[in-house]
Structure formats: C-alpha cells, structure tokens
MMTF fields as JSON, N, C-alpha, C and O atoms, coordinates in Angstrom:
{
  "mmtfVersion": "1.0.0",
  "mmtfProducer": "UNKNOWN",
  "numBonds": 299,
  "numAtoms": 300,
  "numGroups": 75,
  "numChains": 1,
  "numModels": 1,
  "chainsPerModel": [1],
  "groupsPerChain": [75],
  "chainIdList": ["A"],
  "bondAtomList": [4, 2, 8, 6, 12, 10, 16, 14, 20, 18, 24, 22, 28, 26, 32, 30, 36, 34, 40, 38, 44, 42, 48, 46, 52, 50, 56, 54, 60, 58, 64, 62, 68, 66, 72, 70, 76, 74, 80, 78, 84, 82, 88, 86, 92, 90, 96, 94, 100, 98, 104, 102, 108, 106, 112, 110, 116, 114, 120, 118, 124, 122, 128, 126, 132, 130, 136, 134, 140, 138, 144, 142, 148, 146, 152, 150, 156, 154, 160, 158, 164, 162, 168, 166, 172, 170, 176, 174, 180, 178, 184, 182, 188, 186, 192, 190, 196, 194, 200, 198, 204, 202, 208, 206, 212, 210, 216, 214, 220, 218, 224, 222, 228, 226, 232, 230, 236, 234, 240, 238, 244, 242, 248, 246, 252, 250, 256, 254, 260, 258, 264, 262, 268, 266, 272, 270, 276, 274, 280, 278, 284, 282, 288, 286, 292, 290, 296, 294],
  "bondOrderList": [1, 1, 1, 1, 1, 1, 1, 1, 1, 1, 1, 1, 1, 1, 1, 1, 1, 1, 1, 1, 1, 1, 1, 1, 1, 1, 1, 1, 1, 1, 1, 1, 1, 1, 1, 1, 1, 1, 1, 1, 1, 1, 1, 1, 1, 1, 1, 1, 1, 1, 1, 1, 1, 1, 1, 1, 1, 1, 1, 1, 1, 1, 1, 1, 1, 1, 1, 1, 1, 1, 1, 1, 1, 1],
  "groupList": [{"groupName": "MET", "atomNameList": ["N", "CA", "C", "O"], "elementList": ["N", "C", "C", "O"], "formalChargeList": [0, 0, 0, 0], "bondAtomList": [1, 0, 2, 1, 3, 2], "bondOrderList": [1, 1, 2], "singleLetterCode": "M", "chemCompType": "L-PEPTIDE LINKING"}, {"groupName": "ASN", "atomNameList": ["N", "CA", "C", "O"], "elementList": ["N", "C", "C", "O"], "formalChargeList": [0, 0, 0, 0], "bondAtomList": [1, 0, 2, 1, 3, 2], "bondOrderList": [1, 1, 2], "singleLetterCode": "N", "chemCompType": "L-PEPTIDE LINKING"}, {"groupName": "ILE", "atomNameList": ["N", "CA", "C", "O"], "elementList": ["N", "C", "C", "O"], "formalChargeList": [0, 0, 0, 0], "bondAtomList": [1, 0, 2, 1, 3, 2], "bondOrderList": [1, 1, 2], "singleLetterCode": "I", "chemCompType": "L-PEPTIDE LINKING"}, {"groupName": "LYS", "atomNameList": ["N", "CA", "C", "O"], "elementList": ["N", "C", "C", "O"], "formalChargeList": [0, 0, 0, 0], "bondAtomList": [1, 0, 2, 1, 3, 2], "bondOrderList": [1, 1, 2], "singleLetterCode": "K", "chemCompType": "L-PEPTIDE LINKING"}, {"groupName": "VAL", "atomNameList": ["N", "CA", "C", "O"], "elementList": ["N", "C", "C", "O"], "formalChargeList": [0, 0, 0, 0], "bondAtomList": [1, 0, 2, 1, 3, 2], "bondOrderList": [1, 1, 2], "singleLetterCode": "V", "chemCompType": "L-PEPTIDE LINKING"}, {"groupName": "LEU", "atomNameList": ["N", "CA", "C", "O"], "elementList": ["N", "C", "C", "O"], "formalChargeList": [0, 0, 0, 0], "bondAtomList": [1, 0, 2, 1, 3, 2], "bondOrderList": [1, 1, 2], "singleLetterCode": "L", "chemCompType": "L-PEPTIDE LINKING"}, {"groupName": "GLY", "atomNameList": ["N", "CA", "C", "O"], "elementList": ["N", "C", "C", "O"], "formalChargeList": [0, 0, 0, 0], "bondAtomList": [1, 0, 2, 1, 3, 2], "bondOrderList": [1, 1, 2], "singleLetterCode": "G", "chemCompType": "PEPTIDE LINKING"}, {"groupName": "CYS", "atomNameList": ["N", "CA", "C", "O"], "elementList": ["N", "C", "C", "O"], "formalChargeList": [0, 0, 0, 0], "bondAtomList": [1, 0, 2, 1, 3, 2], "bondOrderList": [1, 1, 2], "singleLetterCode": "C", "chemCompType": "L-PEPTIDE LINKING"}, {"groupName": "SER", "atomNameList": ["N", "CA", "C", "O"], "elementList": ["N", "C", "C", "O"], "formalChargeList": [0, 0, 0, 0], "bondAtomList": [1, 0, 2, 1, 3, 2], "bondOrderList": [1, 1, 2], "singleLetterCode": "S", "chemCompType": "L-PEPTIDE LINKING"}, {"groupName": "GLU", "atomNameList": ["N", "CA", "C", "O"], "elementList": ["N", "C", "C", "O"], "formalChargeList": [0, 0, 0, 0], "bondAtomList": [1, 0, 2, 1, 3, 2], "bondOrderList": [1, 1, 2], "singleLetterCode": "E", "chemCompType": "L-PEPTIDE LINKING"}, {"groupName": "ALA", "atomNameList": ["N", "CA", "C", "O"], "elementList": ["N", "C", "C", "O"], "formalChargeList": [0, 0, 0, 0], "bondAtomList": [1, 0, 2, 1, 3, 2], "bondOrderList": [1, 1, 2], "singleLetterCode": "A", "chemCompType": "L-PEPTIDE LINKING"}, {"groupName": "THR", "atomNameList": ["N", "CA", "C", "O"], "elementList": ["N", "C", "C", "O"], "formalChargeList": [0, 0, 0, 0], "bondAtomList": [1, 0, 2, 1, 3, 2], "bondOrderList": [1, 1, 2], "singleLetterCode": "T", "chemCompType": "L-PEPTIDE LINKING"}, {"groupName": "GLN", "atomNameList": ["N", "CA", "C", "O"], "elementList": ["N", "C", "C", "O"], "formalChargeList": [0, 0, 0, 0], "bondAtomList": [1, 0, 2, 1, 3, 2], "bondOrderList": [1, 1, 2], "singleLetterCode": "Q", "chemCompType": "L-PEPTIDE LINKING"}, {"groupName": "TYR", "atomNameList": ["N", "CA", "C", "O"], "elementList": ["N", "C", "C", "O"], "formalChargeList": [0, 0, 0, 0], "bondAtomList": [1, 0, 2, 1, 3, 2], "bondOrderList": [1, 1, 2], "singleLetterCode": "Y", "chemCompType": "L-PEPTIDE LINKING"}, {"groupName": "ASP", "atomNameList": ["N", "CA", "C", "O"], "elementList": ["N", "C", "C", "O"], "formalChargeList": [0, 0, 0, 0], "bondAtomList": [1, 0, 2, 1, 3, 2], "bondOrderList": [1, 1, 2], "singleLetterCode": "D", "chemCompType": "L-PEPTIDE LINKING"}, {"groupName": "PHE", "atomNameList": ["N", "CA", "C", "O"], "elementList": ["N", "C", "C", "O"], "formalChargeList": [0, 0, 0, 0], "bondAtomList": [1, 0, 2, 1, 3, 2], "bondOrderList": [1, 1, 2], "singleLetterCode": "F", "chemCompType": "L-PEPTIDE LINKING"}, {"groupName": "PRO", "atomNameList": ["N", "CA", "C", "O"], "elementList": ["N", "C", "C", "O"], "formalChargeList": [0, 0, 0, 0], "bondAtomList": [1, 0, 2, 1, 3, 2], "bondOrderList": [1, 1, 2], "singleLetterCode": "P", "chemCompType": "L-PEPTIDE LINKING"}, {"groupName": "ARG", "atomNameList": ["N", "CA", "C", "O"], "elementList": ["N", "C", "C", "O"], "formalChargeList": [0, 0, 0, 0], "bondAtomList": [1, 0, 2, 1, 3, 2], "bondOrderList": [1, 1, 2], "singleLetterCode": "R", "chemCompType": "L-PEPTIDE LINKING"}],
  "groupTypeList": [0, 1, 2, 3, 4, 5, 6, 6, 6, 7, 8, 3, 7, 9, 10, 5, 5, 6, 1, 11, 3, 3, 10, 4, 12, 9, 3, 6, 2, 9, 10, 9, 2, 9, 13, 2, 11, 14, 15, 8, 4, 2, 10, 6, 13, 6, 2, 0, 8, 11, 16, 10, 5, 0, 2, 14, 6, 3, 4, 4, 8, 11, 6, 17, 4, 5, 1, 9, 3, 12, 2, 6, 3, 5, 5],
  "groupIdList": [1, 2, 3, 4, 5, 6, 7, 8, 9, 10, 11, 12, 13, 14, 15, 16, 17, 18, 19, 20, 21, 22, 23, 24, 25, 26, 27, 28, 29, 30, 31, 32, 33, 34, 35, 36, 37, 38, 39, 40, 41, 42, 43, 44, 45, 46, 47, 48, 49, 50, 51, 52, 53, 54, 55, 56, 57, 58, 59, 60, 61, 62, 63, 64, 65, 66, 67, 68, 69, 70, 71, 72, 73, 74, 75],
  "secStructList": [7, 3, 3, 3, 3, 3, 7, 1, 1, 7, 2, 2, 2, 2, 2, 2, 2, 2, 2, 2, 2, 2, 2, 2, 2, 2, 2, 6, 7, 7, 7, 3, 3, 3, 3, 3, 7, 7, 2, 2, 2, 2, 2, 2, 6, 6, 7, 7, 1, 1, 1, 3, 3, 3, 3, 6, 6, 3, 3, 3, 3, 3, 1, 1, 7, 7, 7, 2, 2, 2, 2, 2, 2, 2, 7],
  "xCoordList": [-8.264, -9.402, -9.527, -9.34, -9.842, -9.972, -11.44, -11.927, -12.118, -13.484, -13.604, -13.09, -14.279, -14.478, -15.968, -16.738, -16.368, -17.727, -17.612, -16.865, -18.345, -18.242, -19.543, -20.615, -19.432, -20.632, -20.292, -19.152, -21.281, -21.068, -21.221, -21.186, -21.396, -21.526, -22.979, -23.233, -23.926, -25.365, -25.716, -24.889, -26.933, -27.337, -27.341, -27.057, -27.662, -27.631, -26.216, -25.961, -25.289, -23.881, -23.357, -22.624, -23.713, -23.324, -23.895, -23.226, -25.126, -25.782, -25.048, -24.818, -24.681, -23.977, -22.601, -22.142, -21.943, -20.645, -20.825, -20.065, -21.798, -22.082, -22.451, -21.959, -23.276, -23.662, -22.463, -22.347, -21.581, -20.374, -19.455, -18.944, -19.267, -18.427, -18.995, -18.248, -20.319, -20.926, -20.788, -20.497, -21.0, -20.887, -19.481, -19.319, -18.457, -17.069, -16.792, -16.149, -17.278, -17.056, -17.767, -17.202, -18.983, -19.759, -19.034, -18.968, -18.498, -17.835, -16.453, -15.884, -15.93, -14.585, -13.514, -12.472, -13.754, -12.822, -11.911, -12.32, -10.656, -9.725, -9.784, -9.436, -10.232, -10.421, -10.127, -10.331, -9.635, -9.362, -10.636, -10.96, -11.334, -12.531, -12.23, -11.834, -12.428, -12.212, -13.543, -14.434, -13.669, -14.879, -14.438, -13.723, -14.873, -14.426, -15.609, -16.66, -15.38, -16.42, -16.04, -16.845, -14.876, -14.436, -15.082, -14.812, -15.942, -16.709, -15.825, -16.177, -14.698, -13.806, -13.231, -13.063, -12.922, -12.397, -13.502, -13.275, -14.711, -15.872, -16.126, -16.312, -16.128, -16.381, -15.278, -15.542, -14.054, -12.949, -13.149, -12.578, -13.935, -14.27, -15.439, -15.812, -16.011, -17.15, -18.464, -19.442, -18.515, -19.751, -20.529, -19.995, -21.768, -22.614, -23.733, -24.409, -23.949, -25.01, -24.43, -23.816, -24.626, -24.171, -25.337, -26.442, -25.139, -23.856, -23.458, -24.284, -22.167, -21.638, -20.672, -20.103, -20.527, -19.676, -18.724, -19.155, -17.437, -16.427, -15.704, -15.354, -15.503, -14.739, -13.6, -13.814, -12.381, -11.151, -11.178, -10.876, -11.548, -11.493, -12.679, -12.718, -13.633, -14.786, -16.012, -16.294, -16.743, -17.977, -19.044, -19.365, -19.587, -20.613, -22.015, -23.0, -22.095, -23.391, -23.324, -22.338, -24.352, -24.463, -25.944, -26.891, -26.072, -27.398, -28.351, -29.526, -27.826, -28.712, -27.941, -26.73, -28.697, -28.078, -28.345, -29.474, -27.237, -27.348, -27.402, -26.812, -28.109, -28.115, -26.961, -26.267, -26.753, -25.576, -25.563, -24.495, -26.716, -26.766, -26.364, -25.638, -26.882, -26.51, -25.046, -24.438, -24.449, -23.006, -22.25, -21.239, -22.69, -22.007, -21.943, -20.935, -22.963, -22.929, -21.917, -21.339, -21.693, -20.711, -19.273, -18.356, -19.105, -17.778, -17.305, -16.197],
  "yCoordList": [-81.233, -81.279, -79.958, -78.89, -80.029, -78.789, -78.76, -79.715, -77.641, -77.441, -76.215, -75.158, -76.329, -75.181, -74.948, -75.87, -73.682, -73.233, -72.413, -71.435, -72.792, -72.104, -71.425, -72.028, -70.149, -69.426, -68.0, -67.564, -67.278, -65.933, -64.845, -63.672, -65.188, -64.176, -63.837, -62.853, -64.608, -64.358, -64.772, -65.347, -64.484, -64.818, -66.298, -66.696, -67.139, -68.587, -69.094, -69.972, -68.519, -68.924, -68.501, -69.261, -67.323, -66.85, -67.754, -68.056, -68.16, -69.041, -70.385, -70.915, -70.942, -72.243, -72.066, -72.956, -70.935, -70.678, -70.622, -71.234, -69.91, -69.83, -71.147, -71.481, -71.906, -73.24, -74.197, -75.038, -74.061, -74.893, -74.59, -75.488, -73.271, -72.874, -73.376, -73.82, -73.296, -73.755, -75.282, -75.777, -76.026, -77.481, -77.891, -78.794, -77.265, -77.622, -77.323, -78.114, -76.181, -75.826, -76.804, -77.184, -77.216, -78.149, -79.51, -80.152, -79.926, -81.23, -81.21, -82.254, -80.012, -79.889, -80.339, -80.839, -80.171, -80.606, -79.464, -78.304, -79.814, -78.768, -78.788, -79.785, -77.673, -77.64, -76.253, -75.236, -76.263, -74.989, -74.764, -75.604, -73.684, -73.379, -72.217, -71.125, -72.49, -71.491, -71.073, -71.9, -69.811, -69.314, -68.808, -67.811, -69.505, -69.21, -68.573, -69.186, -67.336, -66.618, -66.398, -65.857, -66.785, -66.59, -67.705, -68.893, -67.261, -68.23, -69.072, -70.201, -68.525, -69.342, -70.47, -71.569, -70.246, -71.305, -72.313, -73.522, -71.807, -72.665, -73.588, -74.795, -73.005, -73.802, -74.852, -75.941, -74.521, -75.436, -76.682, -77.724, -76.611, -77.792, -78.553, -79.62, -78.035, -78.696, -78.405, -79.112, -77.352, -77.01, -76.008, -74.976, -76.321, -75.447, -74.814, -73.909, -75.261, -74.802, -74.431, -75.276, -73.2, -72.798, -72.503, -72.244, -72.532, -72.798, -74.25, -75.145, -74.449, -75.836, -76.004, -75.048, -77.265, -77.584, -78.72, -79.743, -78.513, -79.543, -79.848, -78.958, -81.139, -81.59, -82.421, -83.454, -82.015, -82.713, -83.052, -84.172, -82.047, -82.185, -82.905, -83.055, -83.345, -84.03, -83.159, -82.632, -82.986, -82.17, -83.01, -84.108, -82.511, -83.242, -82.652, -83.297, -81.423, -80.771, -79.635, -78.899, -79.489, -78.371, -77.879, -78.663, -76.598, -76.022, -75.927, -75.599, -76.222, -76.094, -75.704, -75.891, -75.169, -74.754, -75.849, -76.074, -76.534, -77.57, -76.947, -75.89, -77.585, -77.073, -77.691, -78.57, -77.248, -77.694, -79.179, -79.789, -79.806, -81.23, -82.038, -83.031, -81.546, -82.197, -82.139, -83.121, -80.957, -80.769, -81.614, -82.21, -81.701, -82.52, -83.96, -84.618, -84.477, -85.887, -86.108, -87.189, -85.083, -85.212, -85.16, -85.72, -84.465, -84.314, -85.61, -85.67],
  "zCoordList": [-17.171, -18.027, -18.78, -18.198, -20.071, -20.868, -21.36, -21.964, -21.08, -21.464, -22.314, -21.95, -23.455, -24.315, -24.444, -24.713, -24.243, -24.553, -25.811, -25.842, -26.872, -28.144, -28.495, -28.439, -28.861, -29.23, -29.57, -29.408, -30.04, -30.517, -29.54, -29.911, -28.264, -27.238, -26.925, -26.229, -27.408, -27.161, -25.746, -25.039, -25.333, -23.993, -23.69, -22.561, -24.692, -24.505, -24.307, -23.482, -25.088, -24.951, -23.578, -22.944, -23.113, -21.803, -20.69, -19.702, -20.887, -19.883, -19.844, -18.756, -20.973, -20.944, -20.293, -19.577, -20.533, -19.85, -18.334, -17.584, -17.916, -16.459, -15.869, -14.792, -16.499, -16.006, -15.983, -15.091, -16.966, -16.968, -15.778, -15.109, -15.542, -14.444, -13.092, -12.22, -12.945, -11.703, -11.558, -10.469, -12.661, -12.588, -12.203, -11.383, -12.762, -12.485, -11.017, -10.326, -10.547, -9.117, -8.181, -7.155, -8.508, -7.674, -7.62, -6.572, -8.773, -8.806, -8.169, -7.848, -7.995, -7.429, -8.385, -7.963, -9.658, -10.689, -11.037, -11.071, -11.298, -11.778, -13.281, -13.913, -13.862, -15.318, -15.852, -15.19, -17.083, -17.809, -18.66, -19.499, -18.463, -19.215, -20.176, -19.767, -21.42, -22.504, -23.109, -23.302, -23.399, -24.08, -25.45, -25.553, -26.5, -27.817, -28.639, -28.824, -29.109, -29.844, -31.3, -32.058, -31.709, -33.119, -33.987, -33.814, -34.924, -35.709, -36.643, -36.983, -37.047, -37.884, -37.08, -37.608, -35.82, -34.922, -34.663, -34.711, -34.386, -34.081, -35.294, -35.139, -36.478, -37.706, -37.912, -38.42, -37.518, -37.641, -36.83, -37.151, -35.798, -34.98, -35.619, -35.13, -36.68, -37.315, -36.705, -36.95, -35.891, -35.145, -36.001, -36.408, -36.26, -37.049, -36.219, -36.709, -34.974, -34.155, -32.75, -32.098, -32.305, -31.005, -30.06, -30.534, -28.799, -28.096, -28.177, -28.352, -28.045, -28.058, -26.876, -26.349, -26.501, -25.367, -25.793, -26.325, -25.548, -25.816, -24.501, -23.726, -24.294, -23.118, -23.581, -24.217, -23.289, -23.687, -25.207, -25.62, -26.0, -27.456, -28.101, -29.323, -27.306, -27.835, -27.733, -26.657, -28.8, -28.796, -28.094, -28.55, -27.006, -26.224, -26.338, -25.979, -26.841, -26.941, -27.976, -28.016, -28.804, -29.709, -29.781, -29.717, -29.912, -30.14, -28.965, -29.13, -27.746, -26.633, -25.343, -25.224, -24.42, -23.139, -22.122, -21.687, -21.755, -20.756, -19.395, -19.175, -18.453, -17.072, -16.29, -16.802, -15.077, -14.305, -14.085, -14.152, -13.821, -13.613, -14.882, -14.818, -16.037, -17.32, -17.574, -17.999, -17.311, -17.506, -16.527, -16.9, -15.276, -14.253, -14.65, -14.392, -15.262, -15.74, -16.828, -16.939, -17.641, -18.726, -18.213, -18.814, -17.075, -16.508, -15.881, -15.349]
}
C-alpha cells in the first residue's frame, strides 16, 4: 500500500502525517508513507487544499486533518 500525505509542512500537515502513521501501525498494515511538501508536485495531483491524503493513487481527503479512526476506515 502506498500512502501520500501532501502539504506545505504546516502544523496541520504534520498532524495528518502523525495520525496516518499511528493508524497504519494500529491496523498492522504494511505501507509506504510519503510526505510530499513540493507544491508543484501537489498541484500536479490536482490538489488545491492541504493537507491532503492519498491512498494507492486516489485522493481520499483534502483540506482537513483526519483523526486515526477516520484514516483507519479508509485503509
């Protein structure tokens, strides 16, 4: 599984990254988690609002910080 957290490095983006790591660990899923802060790459995915979360190439959330349970349901 490939998970991307996209954002500019702000506190909300860091919070989403942390929550994502915790959710993956709790579920016991083997996943590669990438943190992308390059806005040209983020825009290339069509994302205009950060933080954003992508799972296996699909954008599942933009503009909000999901908690661990919300992320766990998406996994």
